[in-house]
Amino acid sequence: MTPYIEENKDRFLSELKELLSIPSVSTAPEHKQDVLNCASWLQSHFESIGMENVEILPTEGHPSVYADWLHAGDDKPTVLVYGHYDVQPVDPIELWTNDPFEPTVRDGKIFARGATDDKGQVFLHVKSLETMLKSDGSLPVNVKVLIEGEEEVGSEHLVPLLERHKEKLACDTILISDTAMYSPEVPSLCIGLRGLAYMEVEVTGPNRDLHSGSFGGGIENPANVLCGIIARLKDEYGRVTVPGFYDDVEDASEREKQDIASLPFDEEKYCEANGVGASRGEFGYSVLERLWTRPTLDVNGMWSGFTGVGAKTVLPSKATAKISMRLVPNQNTHDIAKKFEDYIVSIAPKTVKVKVTDLHGGNPALTEPDSAGIQAASVAMEEAYGKRPVLTREGGSIPIVLDFQNILSAPVVLMGFGLQSENLHSPDEHFHLENFYKGIFASTRFFHQMAAQG
Amino acid sequence: MTPYIEENKDRFLSELKELLSIPSVSTAPEHKQDVLNCASWLQSHFESIGMENVEILPTEGHPSVYADWLHAGDDKPTVLVYGHYDVQPVDPIELWTNDPFEPTVRDGKIFARGATDDKGQVFLHVKSLETMLKSDGSLPVNVKVLIEGEEEVGSEHLVPLLERHKEKLACDTILISDTAMYSPEVPSLCIGLRGLAYMEVEVTGPNRDLHSGSFGGGIENPANVLCGIIARLKDEYGRVTVPGFYDDVEDASEREKQDIASLPFDEEKYCEANGVGASRGEFGYSVLERLWTRPTLDVNGMWSGFTGVGAKTVLPSKATAKISMRLVPNQNTHDIAKKFEDYIVSIAPKTVKVKVTDLHGGNPALTEPDSAGIQAASVAMEEAYGKRPVLTREGGSIPIVLDFQNILSAPVVLMGFGLQSENLHSPDEHFHLENFYKGIFASTRFFHQMAAQG
């Protein structure tokens, strides 16, 4: 903690309360003006702390707020900080202890919609920039900040905005604080996200629904066939059987494996929380290894024939399933989609027609643990929390991470100060003030580390 | 053909036209009075030909018409003739060549709604009874006739009616003409119907839908599990793998196998008509053997997770399938349902919960080819058509057949004079007049044969 942060703690908190009291619910048309007000509030705030070129960037939806400070010198790296100022709706409102837009502190936590997702986390960087600008009169690196207003509605206009302002947003590292630490006791950095290949498989048997009495045993049933195909997509060891599926899978590094093994993980509680008797996935790996470092395959949906109440004796004409594969470095979504399609076609019996469609996909992302951004974030977290952060990954994809990396060609650092337990998207959302202040300090240390490495 | 039939051909036809012109559509509330009018018409007609105890039996829906003649003596058997006077709706009306309730003869066929299903077929027995009563002054056996008005709406009130009038309807053989001959050149008698065990299998994984990115590879997916279970219900030879499934299956008799083998069946055309490249079922049997004499298993419907357009990354909490097994003599629906449930439970992994529900069932039915009714019908058909009828079966179940057999404890003879090609349930429904007249003659011969055997 720096003296400046100590001295201004109360003001930082009251400013955060001000920001949290603006109901910038991006999904709700009736809050459109509140969203704009929130952008204006940030604009004024950036100006007040000495950030430059402050500007509201319009989109076809809600605008983004931009600010920068670029006087660190050409020999210093440029960091782009990203966050979002829009928030989730508040329903069910009756389950909130306080009004979601009347921020209230209890037990060292601030309760309000957006507290942890993402106003509290984005504002700690704003306060970090202020701390450095006011204490030192400058920033150790060049900094750009982009705070969008549509994250909770799928960042619909972010990609065109990034493309339109590619030069303005050019940077060496992208810093995002919109994720959670592993646990209150375990600060962490997320270095990887799984990719996705999302497919649809449609099996057609007879040219119309048939009576299962008159035709059952004569004509192949496409629902039985589809089940047979899906059953053959994984073996008894939970491994995906699509030929070549594992060809490009890169093993986790030894450091990462050790980090994962060292993490507190109560498998019994995990199963209990999800209502299952045991976890299940690829044999030979722990649950966290499976979720973060191993690819997998899941049926996301399927349907065929009669799905109403009671008994209708139909032999269906069609059966369809949505099947997605989570990918890890260095699998490629197009390559996997092609291998999947080829395999399905090869195992489908000749008595049916099969159609495979690639619905959606994205490549996995992995930041080098030795990259400048991760190194700087690691030191910064250790200085703030007194212990080295562990390297974690996410089992899911965060599409904007890929968008940033693809369009701006810079690596993303996910330095989260939230906690999974902070009710994001739910009533009584909150943010631990300890992490708010530690986050401000960690953020200042991150920029200094980037300068030292630059 | 008897002289009486020859002499009265034209009148029989004009009476049939009268019956067919009554729009007794049982599904349509606006035709409720027409349905009643049709019942009254039959009542008067029975009275006019010398049948006795003619009566309209009310139900909670449309009524049935009853008539009998019971003076053949205690040493003669009693035959109950069953048919239905209600008809299907006429839509799409624009595809009819003539008004569906203005019966029109073209090319030796009478076109009208209900011509073959079932007014034409039930009326030929009425004319057979008239022929015998007018020619001989008596019937060779005791005869009861029950013509219901709700067959096209699922015979909803037939079971209570049979139970209420169990004594009145007591008989030795039940004669039904509401099915088709194998082909115009191949008169046939249906001696068997498959039974049914219709089950629902629900697999529950996690206690709620999960994000397939955050949990895929950690928690078992119930849709994948359900597919795995279904895939294991049949082996590569198309045989059902439920332990004990075939224990009670009775092989078809040698006569029946020969009959089936002798039937004209164009497998290529069959596949083409159903839009498949090849037929498929249990190895080692022909298509007709599979459909008629072998049990099978079909998925009738299944659903899980996201079934909308696009890609939603859900790991579903539940996956459900409706799975039915067609049964053949002497399988028992309750026994098979139990074996199915036991097997499913035994192969389900411990990572999911599985619930098996018996939704619906019925036992298979097979009439002894040597029974009095089949023997009499066989001789009668041979006398009418000049060739011995082949013995066939139906792949489906006809629930009323089981209801009759169960409640009245008498075997059913299915002597059909319709043809599959006569557009039943479709526009331009028709009935071949040749089969109407041959049917009248065959019916008279049936009753005489029953008397001779009695």
Coordinates of C-alpha atoms in Angstrom, one line a residue, chain A residues 201-358:
Chain A
V201 CA -25.2 -33.6 -36.5
E202 CA -28.5 -34.4 -38.3
V203 CA -29.3 -38.0 -39.1
T204 CA -32.1 -38.7 -41.6
G205 CA -33.7 -42.1 -41.8
P206 CA -37.0 -42.6 -43.6
N207 CA -38.5 -39.7 -45.7
R208 CA -41.2 -39.2 -43.1
D209 CA -42.2 -40.2 -39.6
L210 CA -43.3 -43.8 -39.7
H211 CA -45.4 -46.0 -37.4
S212 CA -43.0 -47.8 -35.2
G213 CA -45.2 -50.9 -35.2
S214 CA -45.6 -51.2 -38.9
F215 CA -42.0 -50.3 -39.7
G216 CA -40.0 -51.1 -36.6
G217 CA -37.5 -53.8 -37.5
G218 CA -37.7 -53.0 -41.2
I219 CA -36.4 -49.5 -41.5
E220 CA -33.3 -48.1 -39.6
N221 CA -34.2 -45.7 -36.8
P222 CA -32.2 -42.4 -37.1
A223 CA -32.4 -41.8 -33.3
N224 CA -30.9 -45.1 -32.5
V225 CA -28.2 -44.5 -35.1
L226 CA -27.4 -41.0 -33.7
C227 CA -27.1 -42.5 -30.2
G228 CA -24.7 -45.1 -31.6
I229 CA -22.6 -42.4 -33.3
I230 CA -22.5 -40.3 -30.1
A231 CA -21.6 -43.3 -28.0
R232 CA -18.6 -43.9 -30.3
L233 CA -17.2 -40.3 -29.9
K234 CA -15.6 -41.1 -26.6
D235 CA -13.9 -44.3 -25.4
E236 CA -14.2 -46.0 -22.0
Y237 CA -11.3 -43.8 -20.7
G238 CA -13.2 -40.6 -21.5
R239 CA -10.9 -39.9 -24.5
V240 CA -12.4 -38.4 -27.7
T241 CA -12.1 -41.0 -30.4
V242 CA -12.1 -38.7 -33.4
P243 CA -8.9 -39.7 -35.3
G244 CA -6.2 -37.1 -34.9
F245 CA -8.1 -35.2 -32.2
Y246 CA -5.1 -35.2 -29.8
D247 CA -2.4 -34.6 -32.5
D248 CA -1.8 -31.0 -31.7
V249 CA -2.6 -31.0 -28.0
E250 CA 0.2 -29.4 -26.0
D251 CA 0.9 -30.8 -22.6
A252 CA 0.7 -28.3 -19.7
S253 CA 4.2 -27.2 -18.5
E254 CA 5.7 -28.8 -15.4
R255 CA 5.3 -25.5 -13.5
E256 CA 1.6 -25.4 -14.4
K257 CA 1.1 -29.0 -13.4
Q258 CA 2.7 -28.3 -10.1
D259 CA 0.6 -25.2 -9.6
I260 CA -2.6 -27.1 -10.3
A261 CA -1.6 -29.9 -8.0
S262 CA -0.8 -27.4 -5.2
L263 CA -4.3 -25.8 -5.4
P264 CA -6.8 -26.6 -2.7
F265 CA -9.6 -28.5 -4.5
D266 CA -12.2 -30.5 -2.6
E267 CA -13.5 -32.9 -5.1
E268 CA -16.2 -34.2 -2.8
K269 CA -17.6 -30.7 -2.2
Y270 CA -17.4 -30.0 -6.0
C271 CA -19.5 -33.1 -6.7
E272 CA -21.9 -32.3 -3.9
A273 CA -22.4 -28.8 -5.2
N274 CA -23.2 -30.1 -8.6
G275 CA -25.4 -32.9 -7.4
V276 CA -23.4 -35.8 -8.7
G277 CA -21.9 -38.9 -7.0
A278 CA -18.5 -38.6 -8.7
S279 CA -16.7 -36.4 -11.2
R280 CA -16.0 -37.9 -14.6
G281 CA -13.7 -37.0 -17.5
E282 CA -10.6 -38.2 -19.2
F283 CA -8.8 -40.8 -17.1
G284 CA -5.3 -40.0 -15.8
Y285 CA -5.9 -36.3 -15.0
S286 CA -7.2 -34.5 -12.0
V287 CA -10.5 -32.5 -12.3
L288 CA -8.7 -29.2 -12.6
E289 CA -6.3 -30.6 -15.2
R290 CA -9.2 -31.9 -17.2
L291 CA -11.1 -28.6 -17.0
W292 CA -8.2 -26.4 -17.9
T293 CA -5.7 -28.3 -19.9
R294 CA -7.5 -31.2 -21.6
P295 CA -9.9 -31.1 -24.5
T296 CA -13.3 -32.7 -24.2
L297 CA -16.6 -33.4 -26.0
D298 CA -20.2 -32.8 -24.8
V299 CA -23.6 -33.1 -26.2
N300 CA -25.2 -29.7 -25.7
G301 CA -28.6 -30.6 -27.0
M302 CA -30.4 -33.3 -28.9
W303 CA -33.9 -34.0 -30.2
S304 CA -35.9 -36.5 -32.2
G305 CA -39.4 -37.8 -32.7
F306 CA -42.1 -37.5 -30.1
T307 CA -41.2 -35.4 -27.0
G308 CA -44.6 -34.8 -25.5
V309 CA -46.4 -36.5 -22.6
G310 CA -47.3 -40.1 -23.0
A311 CA -46.6 -42.8 -25.7
K312 CA -46.6 -42.1 -29.4
T313 CA -45.4 -44.9 -31.5
V314 CA -43.3 -43.1 -34.0
L315 CA -40.2 -44.2 -35.9
P316 CA -38.7 -40.7 -36.4
S317 CA -37.5 -39.4 -39.8
K318 CA -34.8 -37.3 -38.2
A319 CA -32.6 -37.1 -35.1
T320 CA -30.3 -34.1 -34.4
A321 CA -27.7 -33.3 -31.8
K322 CA -25.6 -30.3 -31.0
I323 CA -22.2 -31.5 -30.0
S324 CA -19.3 -29.2 -29.0
M325 CA -15.6 -29.9 -28.3
R326 CA -13.6 -27.8 -26.0
L327 CA -10.1 -27.3 -27.4
V328 CA -6.7 -26.6 -25.8
P329 CA -3.5 -25.3 -27.3
N330 CA -2.5 -25.9 -30.0
Q331 CA -5.7 -27.5 -31.4
N332 CA -7.3 -25.5 -34.2
T333 CA -11.1 -25.1 -34.4
H334 CA -11.3 -25.6 -38.2
D335 CA -9.0 -28.6 -38.2
I336 CA -11.0 -30.2 -35.4
A337 CA -14.3 -29.4 -37.0
K338 CA -13.1 -31.1 -40.2
K339 CA -11.8 -34.2 -38.4
F340 CA -15.1 -34.5 -36.5
E341 CA -17.1 -34.3 -39.7
D342 CA -14.9 -36.8 -41.5
Y343 CA -15.2 -39.2 -38.6
I344 CA -19.0 -38.9 -38.2
V345 CA -19.4 -39.5 -42.0
S346 CA -17.1 -42.5 -41.8
I347 CA -19.0 -44.3 -39.0
A348 CA -22.5 -43.5 -40.1
P349 CA -24.3 -46.6 -41.5
K350 CA -25.3 -46.5 -45.1
T351 CA -29.0 -46.9 -44.1
V352 CA -29.2 -43.2 -43.1
K353 CA -28.1 -39.8 -44.4
V354 CA -25.9 -37.7 -42.2
K355 CA -25.3 -33.9 -42.3
V356 CA -22.6 -32.3 -40.2
T357 CA -22.7 -28.5 -39.7
D358 CA -20.0 -26.3 -38.1

